[in-house]
Structures are given as structure tokens and as C-alpha cells.
Amino acid sequence: MMNDDVTIDPWGSSQSTDYSRIIEKFGLSSMEGVTLDSPSRLHRRGVVFAHRDFDLILEAKRLGSPFGVLTGLMPSGKMHLGHSMVIDQVKWFQEQGGDVTIAVADLESTATRGISLEEGRRIASEEYVANYAALGLDPDKTTVYFQSQRNVVQKLGFQLGKRTNLSELEAIYGFDGSTNLAHVQAPLVQAGDILHPQLDEYGGLRPIVVPVGIDQDPHLRLTRGLAAKTNWFNVSDAKMGLQVGVSVQDDNASVMGVEPSGRVNKDVQKQVFSRIVNAISGLGYSDIMSNPKHGTVNIPSATAKDKGAIRIALLALEREMGGMGLLAPSSTYHRFAVGMTGDKMSSSKPKTTLFLGDDVATAEKKIKKSFSGGQATVEEHRRLGGDPDKDVAYQYMMYFFEEDDSFLEEINQGYRAGKILAGEMKQMCIERATEWLTNLSEKRDETSHLVEKFFE
Ligand code: TRP
């Protein structure tokens, strides 16, 4: 297949940047057709470029019904600009009315980075949460927890492990016989992270969106698959409208009326189907056709956009009947900003990014030395123009420091036309980075008393 060289490895050091091919290969939906009432900077600029089931979240917002936001961080070093992108999006979702949960992946960083749980805890609070507060997350509407301390997350990971096997993990992550088992456990715990906010004790059944960098999509594919495998009722497209199928599994057979001998108890089955019909008619459909013999219920007048509501009604029913009732998570994906040296951003390579705690002099030095999209000489630059798509100074203003779209458009064109020189672009970036970092550092001082509140 033409696409086979496009890979995503959540633990790898390289990342494909051919975003349209990533969308195609992994079956993501493009953000292009999605209109938002109040898009953030990252939405307006196409940095958030793809999603899965984002419409469930938009619909919840439209109806004023609850939705949650979950994301996670590995406490493995200093917080840098790349990490702040997720927080920008979390903040946006919070402003849209979502309740926010953030996982500190201390188990993952212990297992994959060799950082002790204690050290992970310190890093999370001093490096990350201190900056979340400064960046404006609302501590009253945000909960930060540690994987190692939320039993139910690990329990869910374990329960879901039953629904997958090594071959599937091999297919998703490229594992082989030499793969360390920590890399098998980490995605299962992450599935627990992603799914647990919809448990009754953490806010109950509602759509949950996971804003992440595209490197995390394999975990979402796994999690969505695991959730779907636990579901007792599946909603799919039919020739006309939508169809509900019943999934008889080991742990629900008796509830569904299937006896150990395989014999079907017609009375129990009838009751199950009338409960399905009931749950769906509660949404206002009047043309429901129940067919217990085929194990299906059809709703000819339902359309693709009704899928979410029907799914949720059936998951609620599943919970009433004793199932887990897990809704596959929605997700949004952002692109990665280029590293300052032209390589990938990495906490372990300080020259590739700005840390949120960098002082102004350090930032200035890094920007001055950053990879430029300009030409080798001024004469050539005036004649041929520069490339803002490669220019770190321009890119960082676009991703992080400049709110004004028309100003960006102006300097983009000016750069391409050779009117703005590379040094001038860097100077503009330095000014904005200076203001941004100074402001953030002040905010950190002002909000330091809030850090504890995020953990409550
Ligand atoms: N694996 C993520 C990382 O490497 C951290 C993480 C843990 C996470 N649990 C999560 C991210 C749940 C999103 C959702 O950074």
C-alpha cells in the first residue's frame, strides 16, 4: 500500500508530518469541515487538524448537556511549549463548558522513563500543574490525579486487557517478542485513564473528549476498540436509518436470555427487546421495528447524526442491566511545532524548545540560534524570499505567541516576498516570547497558592 511508510509511534523519536496521509491511513476525520462558534488560535490556524467523533462533543455543547475532557501528561522533565499546546486546548474546552480531568502518568513514566513515583509527583506539581494554574486553567473545574493513586483506573485497565491480545498490540504498536511488558501495560492503564471519567463515581455517562498530539492516536484506537468490545448494544448504519444489534457475551448471556445450554429463553429475550425499544422511543422515534429473532432493532427514520444520542441511551440501558456501558472516547489531534533546531522538540534536548520556566535571556539566545527559513545572504533573501513554513521564529509566533491573525498573515507574506529579513523575524519573535514568558512567570507567582487545589 502506498501509505505504509506513515507510522505513529507514541514512544518513538520521529513523527510523520504528512498529516493528510495520517488522516487517511488511520481513518481520522479532518477538522476542515468542522465549524466552531469560537475557535481558538490553534483551531483557526489548522494546528488542531483532525478528530474522532468530535460531533458528540459539539452536540453536547449545543444541547447544554454535560461533557468531559480528559488528557494526560508524563511527568518526565520540564514543561515546554509543546506541552502547553494541550493545555491551551483543555482551557478552550473548559470555556466551552467541559469538566476537566488530567492524568499524571506516573506509572507510565516509571515504567518507560525510569522516573520514581516520588520524583514524578514532584515534577507534576512543580513543573506542570504550576504552569496549568498560570496558563489559566480553573482549579475549581479541573482535577489532576496520579495513575498510581486511582485504583479504578488500574482496575479498568486490567478488565479491558481481557478484550485484547498481543497480536492486536503488535498490529497497533509494532510490538514484537522483545517488547518490554511495561509497554503493554501502559496503553491499558491509559485506556483506564480515558474511560474512567464516565464511570458513575466520576461524573457518569457522558461524552469525553481527549485532546492530544497525534502521536497518542494509537492509544485512542486501542481504547475505542476496547470500549466497543464491551458494549452490549451496537448501533450501525442500515439500508434505511440505523440498526441496533445485540451482542451476546459470556458476561451478559443470562441477562440476555441465553441459557448455558445455548437455548434462548423467549420471555427474557422479549423483555430485553422491549427495554431497547423503550430506551429508543424515549428519544422520540415512533417507527421502531423490533426483531428479536434476528437480534436487531431498526429505526428507519434515524440519521447518522442521531447515532450519538441513541448510543448513549443504550449505554445507559446497558448500565441498568449490569454492564459497563462505556462510550468510546472522542478525540482531537494537534500537529507538532518544529523543534527550534529543526529537529523534534524534546525535554531532554533543551536547545530544541523553550521551557516555560526559561528566563528571557535564555529564550532570546535560543530564538537567535533557531532554524531559519531565510536565504543564505540578504541579497538572495530579498530576491527569492524566505519560507515561513520552515522558519522557527515565524512558526512559534503562529503556534504560541501571536493572537492577531491579520498581523501573522502580513508577516507571512512579507517574509515570502523578501521584505522581512530572517533577523527581523527573529526579533519580532523575541519580543513576543519575552512578553509571554514574563507574563507567565508573573502569573505563576500569583497562582502558586492554587496548585494544591488542582489535586483535590
Ligand atoms: N501517554 C501520554 C504521554 O506520553 C500520557 C497519558 C497518560 C495520556 N494517560 C493519558 C494522554 C490519557 C492522554 C490521555 O504523554
PDB file of N, CA, C and O in Angstrom, residues 162-228:
ATOM      1  N   LYS A 162      -8.617  -8.026  29.062  1.00  0.00           N
ATOM      2  CA  LYS A 162      -9.290  -9.259  28.655  1.00  0.00           C
ATOM      3  C   LYS A 162      -9.818  -9.171  27.227  1.00  0.00           C
ATOM      4  O   LYS A 162     -10.071 -10.179  26.586  1.00  0.00           O
ATOM      5  N   ARG A 163     -10.007  -7.937  26.742  1.00  0.00           N
ATOM      6  CA  ARG A 163     -10.629  -7.749  25.430  1.00  0.00           C
ATOM      7  C   ARG A 163      -9.613  -7.560  24.317  1.00  0.00           C
ATOM      8  O   ARG A 163      -9.963  -7.191  23.200  1.00  0.00           O
ATOM      9  N   THR A 164      -8.335  -7.740  24.636  1.00  0.00           N
ATOM     10  CA  THR A 164      -7.348  -7.586  23.565  1.00  0.00           C
ATOM     11  C   THR A 164      -6.302  -8.687  23.711  1.00  0.00           C
ATOM     12  O   THR A 164      -6.393  -9.528  24.602  1.00  0.00           O
ATOM     13  N   ASN A 165      -5.332  -8.710  22.812  1.00  0.00           N
ATOM     14  CA  ASN A 165      -4.276  -9.713  22.918  1.00  0.00           C
ATOM     15  C   ASN A 165      -2.999  -9.186  22.275  1.00  0.00           C
ATOM     16  O   ASN A 165      -2.979  -8.085  21.716  1.00  0.00           O
ATOM     17  N   LEU A 166      -1.960  -9.967  22.368  1.00  0.00           N
ATOM     18  CA  LEU A 166      -0.666  -9.481  21.880  1.00  0.00           C
ATOM     19  C   LEU A 166      -0.670  -9.196  20.386  1.00  0.00           C
ATOM     20  O   LEU A 166      -0.002  -8.267  19.930  1.00  0.00           O
ATOM     21  N   SER A 167      -1.463  -9.962  19.639  1.00  0.00           N
ATOM     22  CA  SER A 167      -1.471  -9.717  18.192  1.00  0.00           C
ATOM     23  C   SER A 167      -2.025  -8.338  17.868  1.00  0.00           C
ATOM     24  O   SER A 167      -1.545  -7.654  16.979  1.00  0.00           O
ATOM     25  N   GLU A 168      -3.074  -7.960  18.632  1.00  0.00           N
ATOM     26  CA  GLU A 168      -3.637  -6.642  18.364  1.00  0.00           C
ATOM     27  C   GLU A 168      -2.632  -5.547  18.717  1.00  0.00           C
ATOM     28  O   GLU A 168      -2.448  -4.575  17.982  1.00  0.00           O
ATOM     29  N   LEU A 169      -1.959  -5.710  19.854  1.00  0.00           N
ATOM     30  CA  LEU A 169      -0.971  -4.703  20.255  1.00  0.00           C
ATOM     31  C   LEU A 169       0.192  -4.657  19.266  1.00  0.00           C
ATOM     32  O   LEU A 169       0.751  -3.600  18.979  1.00  0.00           O
ATOM     33  N   GLU A 170       0.523  -5.812  18.748  1.00  0.00           N
ATOM     34  CA  GLU A 170       1.565  -5.885  17.727  1.00  0.00           C
ATOM     35  C   GLU A 170       1.145  -5.087  16.498  1.00  0.00           C
ATOM     36  O   GLU A 170       1.924  -4.318  15.941  1.00  0.00           O
ATOM     37  N   ALA A 171      -0.129  -5.252  16.120  1.00  0.00           N
ATOM     38  CA  ALA A 171      -0.613  -4.550  14.930  1.00  0.00           C
ATOM     39  C   ALA A 171      -0.679  -3.040  15.165  1.00  0.00           C
ATOM     40  O   ALA A 171      -0.340  -2.248  14.295  1.00  0.00           O
ATOM     41  N   ILE A 172      -1.104  -2.641  16.345  1.00  0.00           N
ATOM     42  CA  ILE A 172      -1.245  -1.204  16.605  1.00  0.00           C
ATOM     43  C   ILE A 172       0.110  -0.538  16.848  1.00  0.00           C
ATOM     44  O   ILE A 172       0.387   0.538  16.337  1.00  0.00           O
ATOM     45  N   TYR A 173       0.949  -1.182  17.663  1.00  0.00           N
ATOM     46  CA  TYR A 173       2.174  -0.505  18.109  1.00  0.00           C
ATOM     47  C   TYR A 173       3.455  -1.060  17.483  1.00  0.00           C
ATOM     48  O   TYR A 173       4.537  -0.552  17.753  1.00  0.00           O
ATOM     49  N   GLY A 174       3.338  -2.118  16.723  1.00  0.00           N
ATOM     50  CA  GLY A 174       4.546  -2.718  16.161  1.00  0.00           C
ATOM     51  C   GLY A 174       5.372  -3.471  17.192  1.00  0.00           C
ATOM     52  O   GLY A 174       6.582  -3.611  17.045  1.00  0.00           O
ATOM     53  N   PHE A 175       4.738  -3.964  18.262  1.00  0.00           N
ATOM     54  CA  PHE A 175       5.473  -4.740  19.260  1.00  0.00           C
ATOM     55  C   PHE A 175       5.959  -6.057  18.681  1.00  0.00           C
ATOM     56  O   PHE A 175       5.378  -6.590  17.737  1.00  0.00           O
ATOM     57  N   ASP A 176       7.008  -6.581  19.305  1.00  0.00           N
ATOM     58  CA  ASP A 176       7.408  -7.944  18.959  1.00  0.00           C
ATOM     59  C   ASP A 176       7.837  -8.661  20.236  1.00  0.00           C
ATOM     60  O   ASP A 176       7.664  -8.142  21.340  1.00  0.00           O
ATOM     61  N   GLY A 177       8.424  -9.832  20.056  1.00  0.00           N
ATOM     62  CA  GLY A 177       8.770 -10.665  21.212  1.00  0.00           C
ATOM     63  C   GLY A 177       9.700  -9.986  22.203  1.00  0.00           C
ATOM     64  O   GLY A 177       9.761 -10.360  23.372  1.00  0.00           O
ATOM     65  N   SER A 178      10.436  -8.987  21.772  1.00  0.00           N
ATOM     66  CA  SER A 178      11.405  -8.366  22.667  1.00  0.00           C
ATOM     67  C   SER A 178      10.837  -7.141  23.384  1.00  0.00           C
ATOM     68  O   SER A 178      11.533  -6.478  24.141  1.00  0.00           O
ATOM     69  N   THR A 179       9.576  -6.824  23.107  1.00  0.00           N
ATOM     70  CA  THR A 179       8.995  -5.629  23.717  1.00  0.00           C
ATOM     71  C   THR A 179       8.867  -5.781  25.236  1.00  0.00           C
ATOM     72  O   THR A 179       8.363  -6.791  25.725  1.00  0.00           O
ATOM     73  N   ASN A 180       9.334  -4.777  25.934  1.00  0.00           N
ATOM     74  CA  ASN A 180       9.195  -4.765  27.378  1.00  0.00           C
ATOM     75  C   ASN A 180       7.714  -4.699  27.759  1.00  0.00           C
ATOM     76  O   ASN A 180       6.955  -3.938  27.165  1.00  0.00           O
ATOM     77  N   LEU A 181       7.334  -5.482  28.767  1.00  0.00           N
ATOM     78  CA  LEU A 181       5.903  -5.547  29.084  1.00  0.00           C
ATOM     79  C   LEU A 181       5.346  -4.249  29.662  1.00  0.00           C
ATOM     80  O   LEU A 181       4.131  -4.044  29.675  1.00  0.00           O
ATOM     81  N   ALA A 182       6.205  -3.365  30.114  1.00  0.00           N
ATOM     82  CA  ALA A 182       5.719  -2.054  30.545  1.00  0.00           C
ATOM     83  C   ALA A 182       5.002  -1.355  29.391  1.00  0.00           C
ATOM     84  O   ALA A 182       4.042  -0.622  29.595  1.00  0.00           O
ATOM     85  N   HIS A 183       5.482  -1.625  28.170  1.00  0.00           N
ATOM     86  CA  HIS A 183       4.838  -1.022  27.009  1.00  0.00           C
ATOM     87  C   HIS A 183       3.520  -1.699  26.657  1.00  0.00           C
ATOM     88  O   HIS A 183       2.759  -1.213  25.835  1.00  0.00           O
ATOM     89  N   VAL A 184       3.277  -2.841  27.234  1.00  0.00           N
ATOM     90  CA  VAL A 184       1.982  -3.484  27.068  1.00  0.00           C
ATOM     91  C   VAL A 184       1.012  -2.947  28.123  1.00  0.00           C
ATOM     92  O   VAL A 184      -0.156  -2.684  27.849  1.00  0.00           O
ATOM     93  N   GLN A 185       1.552  -2.758  29.323  1.00  0.00           N
ATOM     94  CA  GLN A 185       0.692  -2.285  30.415  1.00  0.00           C
ATOM     95  C   GLN A 185       0.306  -0.821  30.258  1.00  0.00           C
ATOM     96  O   GLN A 185      -0.833  -0.444  30.530  1.00  0.00           O
ATOM     97  N   ALA A 186       1.257  -0.002  29.816  1.00  0.00           N
ATOM     98  CA  ALA A 186       0.997   1.445  29.774  1.00  0.00           C
ATOM     99  C   ALA A 186      -0.254   1.801  28.950  1.00  0.00           C
ATOM    100  O   ALA A 186      -1.079   2.585  29.413  1.00  0.00           O
ATOM    101  N   PRO A 187      -0.432   1.225  27.758  1.00  0.00           N
ATOM    102  CA  PRO A 187      -1.639   1.580  26.998  1.00  0.00           C
ATOM    103  C   PRO A 187      -2.931   1.107  27.667  1.00  0.00           C
ATOM    104  O   PRO A 187      -3.963   1.750  27.514  1.00  0.00           O
ATOM    105  N   LEU A 188      -2.852   0.003  28.415  1.00  0.00           N
ATOM    106  CA  LEU A 188      -4.067  -0.455  29.102  1.00  0.00           C
ATOM    107  C   LEU A 188      -4.421   0.480  30.246  1.00  0.00           C
ATOM    108  O   LEU A 188      -5.593   0.800  30.458  1.00  0.00           O
ATOM    109  N   VAL A 189      -3.405   0.936  30.963  1.00  0.00           N
ATOM    110  CA  VAL A 189      -3.670   1.921  32.018  1.00  0.00           C
ATOM    111  C   VAL A 189      -4.190   3.217  31.381  1.00  0.00           C
ATOM    112  O   VAL A 189      -5.112   3.846  31.890  1.00  0.00           O
ATOM    113  N   GLN A 190      -3.612   3.568  30.256  1.00  0.00           N
ATOM    114  CA  GLN A 190      -4.084   4.784  29.582  1.00  0.00           C
ATOM    115  C   GLN A 190      -5.542   4.644  29.136  1.00  0.00           C
ATOM    116  O   GLN A 190      -6.315   5.603  29.192  1.00  0.00           O
ATOM    117  N   ALA A 191      -5.921   3.448  28.715  1.00  0.00           N
ATOM    118  CA  ALA A 191      -7.337   3.214  28.383  1.00  0.00           C
ATOM    119  C   ALA A 191      -8.185   3.419  29.635  1.00  0.00           C
ATOM    120  O   ALA A 191      -9.273   4.004  29.579  1.00  0.00           O
ATOM    121  N   GLY A 192      -7.668   2.975  30.784  1.00  0.00           N
ATOM    122  CA  GLY A 192      -8.361   3.217  32.057  1.00  0.00           C
ATOM    123  C   GLY A 192      -8.480   4.712  32.342  1.00  0.00           C
ATOM    124  O   GLY A 192      -9.541   5.197  32.742  1.00  0.00           O
ATOM    125  N   ASP A 193      -7.393   5.453  32.111  1.00  0.00           N
ATOM    126  CA  ASP A 193      -7.437   6.919  32.263  1.00  0.00           C
ATOM    127  C   ASP A 193      -8.580   7.493  31.436  1.00  0.00           C
ATOM    128  O   ASP A 193      -9.394   8.280  31.916  1.00  0.00           O
ATOM    129  N   ILE A 194      -8.598   7.103  30.178  1.00  0.00           N
ATOM    130  CA  ILE A 194      -9.505   7.742  29.220  1.00  0.00           C
ATOM    131  C   ILE A 194     -10.970   7.405  29.502  1.00  0.00           C
ATOM    132  O   ILE A 194     -11.849   8.242  29.348  1.00  0.00           O
ATOM    133  N   LEU A 195     -11.213   6.179  29.951  1.00  0.00           N
ATOM    134  CA  LEU A 195     -12.608   5.764  30.114  1.00  0.00           C
ATOM    135  C   LEU A 195     -13.193   6.033  31.502  1.00  0.00           C
ATOM    136  O   LEU A 195     -14.405   6.141  31.649  1.00  0.00           O
ATOM    137  N   HIS A 196     -12.334   6.174  32.524  1.00  0.00           N
ATOM    138  CA  HIS A 196     -12.900   6.211  33.884  1.00  0.00           C
ATOM    139  C   HIS A 196     -13.753   7.444  34.212  1.00  0.00           C
ATOM    140  O   HIS A 196     -14.639   7.339  35.059  1.00  0.00           O
ATOM    141  N   PRO A 197     -13.540   8.623  33.542  1.00  0.00           N
ATOM    142  CA  PRO A 197     -14.404   9.760  33.930  1.00  0.00           C
ATOM    143  C   PRO A 197     -15.883   9.514  33.683  1.00  0.00           C
ATOM    144  O   PRO A 197     -16.726  10.203  34.244  1.00  0.00           O
ATOM    145  N   GLN A 198     -16.219   8.540  32.844  1.00  0.00           N
ATOM    146  CA  GLN A 198     -17.647   8.302  32.607  1.00  0.00           C
ATOM    147  C   GLN A 198     -18.246   7.277  33.580  1.00  0.00           C
ATOM    148  O   GLN A 198     -19.434   6.963  33.503  1.00  0.00           O
ATOM    149  N   LEU A 199     -17.425   6.762  34.483  1.00  0.00           N
ATOM    150  CA  LEU A 199     -17.990   5.877  35.497  1.00  0.00           C
ATOM    151  C   LEU A 199     -18.861   6.710  36.441  1.00  0.00           C
ATOM    152  O   LEU A 199     -18.637   7.911  36.603  1.00  0.00           O
ATOM    153  N   ASP A 200     -19.833   6.046  37.071  1.00  0.00           N
ATOM    154  CA  ASP A 200     -20.795   6.792  37.889  1.00  0.00           C
ATOM    155  C   ASP A 200     -20.118   7.646  38.958  1.00  0.00           C
ATOM    156  O   ASP A 200     -20.517   8.779  39.200  1.00  0.00           O
ATOM    157  N   GLU A 201     -19.057   7.100  39.572  1.00  0.00           N
ATOM    158  CA  GLU A 201     -18.442   7.882  40.667  1.00  0.00           C
ATOM    159  C   GLU A 201     -17.546   9.009  40.161  1.00  0.00           C
ATOM    160  O   GLU A 201     -17.032   9.794  40.940  1.00  0.00           O
ATOM    161  N   TYR A 202     -17.352   9.127  38.858  1.00  0.00           N
ATOM    162  CA  TYR A 202     -16.534  10.223  38.327  1.00  0.00           C
ATOM    163  C   TYR A 202     -17.300  11.123  37.358  1.00  0.00           C
ATOM    164  O   TYR A 202     -16.720  11.708  36.450  1.00  0.00           O
ATOM    165  N   GLY A 203     -18.602  11.198  37.526  1.00  0.00           N
ATOM    166  CA  GLY A 203     -19.360  12.134  36.697  1.00  0.00           C
ATOM    167  C   GLY A 203     -20.400  11.455  35.825  1.00  0.00           C
ATOM    168  O   GLY A 203     -21.280  12.108  35.285  1.00  0.00           O
ATOM    169  N   GLY A 204     -20.274  10.137  35.664  1.00  0.00           N
ATOM    170  CA  GLY A 204     -21.304   9.389  34.954  1.00  0.00           C
ATOM    171  C   GLY A 204     -21.194   9.439  33.443  1.00  0.00           C
ATOM    172  O   GLY A 204     -20.328  10.118  32.878  1.00  0.00           O
ATOM    173  N   LEU A 205     -22.102   8.721  32.820  1.00  0.00           N
ATOM    174  CA  LEU A 205     -22.096   8.557  31.367  1.00  0.00           C
ATOM    175  C   LEU A 205     -22.258   9.899  30.654  1.00  0.00           C
ATOM    176  O   LEU A 205     -23.256  10.583  30.829  1.00  0.00           O
ATOM    177  N   ARG A 206     -21.274  10.285  29.894  1.00  0.00           N
ATOM    178  CA  ARG A 206     -21.329  11.495  29.071  1.00  0.00           C
ATOM    179  C   ARG A 206     -20.183  11.417  28.086  1.00  0.00           C
ATOM    180  O   ARG A 206     -19.209  10.692  28.335  1.00  0.00           O
ATOM    181  N   PRO A 207     -20.254  12.143  26.987  1.00  0.00           N
ATOM    182  CA  PRO A 207     -19.134  12.092  26.050  1.00  0.00           C
ATOM    183  C   PRO A 207     -17.869  12.668  26.688  1.00  0.00           C
ATOM    184  O   PRO A 207     -17.940  13.639  27.435  1.00  0.00           O
ATOM    185  N   ILE A 208     -16.754  12.040  26.397  1.00  0.00           N
ATOM    186  CA  ILE A 208     -15.462  12.507  26.904  1.00  0.00           C
ATOM    187  C   ILE A 208     -14.560  12.771  25.702  1.00  0.00           C
ATOM    188  O   ILE A 208     -14.438  11.914  24.825  1.00  0.00           O
ATOM    189  N   VAL A 209     -13.952  13.937  25.663  1.00  0.00           N
ATOM    190  CA  VAL A 209     -13.036  14.239  24.564  1.00  0.00           C
ATOM    191  C   VAL A 209     -11.604  14.243  25.085  1.00  0.00           C
ATOM    192  O   VAL A 209     -11.340  14.691  26.199  1.00  0.00           O
ATOM    193  N   VAL A 210     -10.715  13.689  24.278  1.00  0.00           N
ATOM    194  CA  VAL A 210      -9.308  13.601  24.655  1.00  0.00           C
ATOM    195  C   VAL A 210      -8.483  14.433  23.675  1.00  0.00           C
ATOM    196  O   VAL A 210      -8.250  14.009  22.545  1.00  0.00           O
ATOM    197  N   PRO A 211      -8.078  15.639  24.064  1.00  0.00           N
ATOM    198  CA  PRO A 211      -7.218  16.427  23.184  1.00  0.00           C
ATOM    199  C   PRO A 211      -5.762  15.998  23.363  1.00  0.00           C
ATOM    200  O   PRO A 211      -5.256  16.008  24.471  1.00  0.00           O
ATOM    201  N   VAL A 212      -5.120  15.616  22.282  1.00  0.00           N
ATOM    202  CA  VAL A 212      -3.738  15.103  22.367  1.00  0.00           C
ATOM    203  C   VAL A 212      -2.958  15.423  21.094  1.00  0.00           C
ATOM    204  O   VAL A 212      -3.539  15.798  20.071  1.00  0.00           O
ATOM    205  N   GLY A 213      -1.662  15.236  21.166  1.00  0.00           N
ATOM    206  CA  GLY A 213      -0.820  15.254  19.971  1.00  0.00           C
ATOM    207  C   GLY A 213      -1.085  13.993  19.174  1.00  0.00           C
ATOM    208  O   GLY A 213      -1.501  12.965  19.738  1.00  0.00           O
ATOM    209  N   ILE A 214      -0.846  14.061  17.884  1.00  0.00           N
ATOM    210  CA  ILE A 214      -1.191  12.934  17.017  1.00  0.00           C
ATOM    211  C   ILE A 214      -0.423  11.658  17.390  1.00  0.00           C
ATOM    212  O   ILE A 214      -0.890  10.556  17.120  1.00  0.00           O
ATOM    213  N   ASP A 215       0.689  11.793  18.098  1.00  0.00           N
ATOM    214  CA  ASP A 215       1.456  10.589  18.493  1.00  0.00           C
ATOM    215  C   ASP A 215       0.645   9.675  19.420  1.00  0.00           C
ATOM    216  O   ASP A 215       0.970   8.497  19.562  1.00  0.00           O
ATOM    217  N   GLN A 216      -0.409  10.223  20.056  1.00  0.00           N
ATOM    218  CA  GLN A 216      -1.190   9.425  21.007  1.00  0.00           C
ATOM    219  C   GLN A 216      -2.347   8.673  20.353  1.00  0.00           C
ATOM    220  O   GLN A 216      -3.079   7.941  21.021  1.00  0.00           O
ATOM    221  N   ASP A 217      -2.546   8.862  19.052  1.00  0.00           N
ATOM    222  CA  ASP A 217      -3.716   8.214  18.432  1.00  0.00           C
ATOM    223  C   ASP A 217      -3.750   6.694  18.570  1.00  0.00           C
ATOM    224  O   ASP A 217      -4.831   6.122  18.736  1.00  0.00           O
ATOM    225  N   PRO A 218      -2.610   6.001  18.528  1.00  0.00           N
ATOM    226  CA  PRO A 218      -2.696   4.548  18.712  1.00  0.00           C
ATOM    227  C   PRO A 218      -3.420   4.175  20.011  1.00  0.00           C
ATOM    228  O   PRO A 218      -4.204   3.217  20.046  1.00  0.00           O
ATOM    229  N   HIS A 219      -3.181   4.935  21.076  1.00  0.00           N
ATOM    230  CA  HIS A 219      -3.861   4.650  22.348  1.00  0.00           C
ATOM    231  C   HIS A 219      -5.367   4.862  22.214  1.00  0.00           C
ATOM    232  O   HIS A 219      -6.154   4.161  22.842  1.00  0.00           O
ATOM    233  N   LEU A 220      -5.745   5.853  21.435  1.00  0.00           N
ATOM    234  CA  LEU A 220      -7.181   6.091  21.266  1.00  0.00           C
ATOM    235  C   LEU A 220      -7.834   5.023  20.420  1.00  0.00           C
ATOM    236  O   LEU A 220      -8.949   4.591  20.693  1.00  0.00           O
ATOM    237  N   ARG A 221      -7.105   4.577  19.403  1.00  0.00           N
ATOM    238  CA  ARG A 221      -7.647   3.478  18.587  1.00  0.00           C
ATOM    239  C   ARG A 221      -7.868   2.252  19.458  1.00  0.00           C
ATOM    240  O   ARG A 221      -8.907   1.602  19.401  1.00  0.00           O
ATOM    241  N   LEU A 222      -6.866   1.947  20.277  1.00  0.00           N
ATOM    242  CA  LEU A 222      -6.987   0.794  21.170  1.00  0.00           C
ATOM    243  C   LEU A 222      -8.180   0.981  22.117  1.00  0.00           C
ATOM    244  O   LEU A 222      -9.030   0.093  22.244  1.00  0.00           O
ATOM    245  N   THR A 223      -8.241   2.144  22.758  1.00  0.00           N
ATOM    246  CA  THR A 223      -9.287   2.388  23.758  1.00  0.00           C
ATOM    247  C   THR A 223     -10.680   2.334  23.153  1.00  0.00           C
ATOM    248  O   THR A 223     -11.609   1.767  23.726  1.00  0.00           O
ATOM    249  N   ARG A 224     -10.831   2.936  21.983  1.00  0.00           N
ATOM    250  CA  ARG A 224     -12.142   2.927  21.330  1.00  0.00           C
ATOM    251  C   ARG A 224     -12.556   1.502  20.997  1.00  0.00           C
ATOM    252  O   ARG A 224     -13.717   1.113  21.156  1.00  0.00           O
ATOM    253  N   GLY A 225     -11.591   0.714  20.541  1.00  0.00           N
ATOM    254  CA  GLY A 225     -11.879  -0.679  20.220  1.00  0.00           C
ATOM    255  C   GLY A 225     -12.268  -1.461  21.473  1.00  0.00           C
ATOM    256  O   GLY A 225     -13.223  -2.245  21.462  1.00  0.00           O
ATOM    257  N   LEU A 226     -11.538  -1.222  22.560  1.00  0.00           N
ATOM    258  CA  LEU A 226     -11.829  -1.943  23.805  1.00  0.00           C
ATOM    259  C   LEU A 226     -13.219  -1.591  24.314  1.00  0.00           C
ATOM    260  O   LEU A 226     -13.985  -2.471  24.723  1.00  0.00           O
ATOM    261  N   ALA A 227     -13.548  -0.299  24.293  1.00  0.00           N
ATOM    262  CA  ALA A 227     -14.871   0.116  24.763  1.00  0.00           C
ATOM    263  C   ALA A 227     -15.948  -0.558  23.920  1.00  0.00           C
ATOM    264  O   ALA A 227     -16.903  -1.132  24.450  1.00  0.00           O
ATOM    265  N   ALA A 228     -15.759  -0.516  22.608  1.00  0.00           N
ATOM    266  CA  ALA A 228     -16.771  -1.093  21.716  1.00  0.00           C
ATOM    267  C   ALA A 228     -16.962  -2.590  21.989  1.00  0.00           C
ATOM    268  O   ALA A 228     -18.077  -3.109  21.946  1.00  0.00           O
TER     269      ALA A 228
END
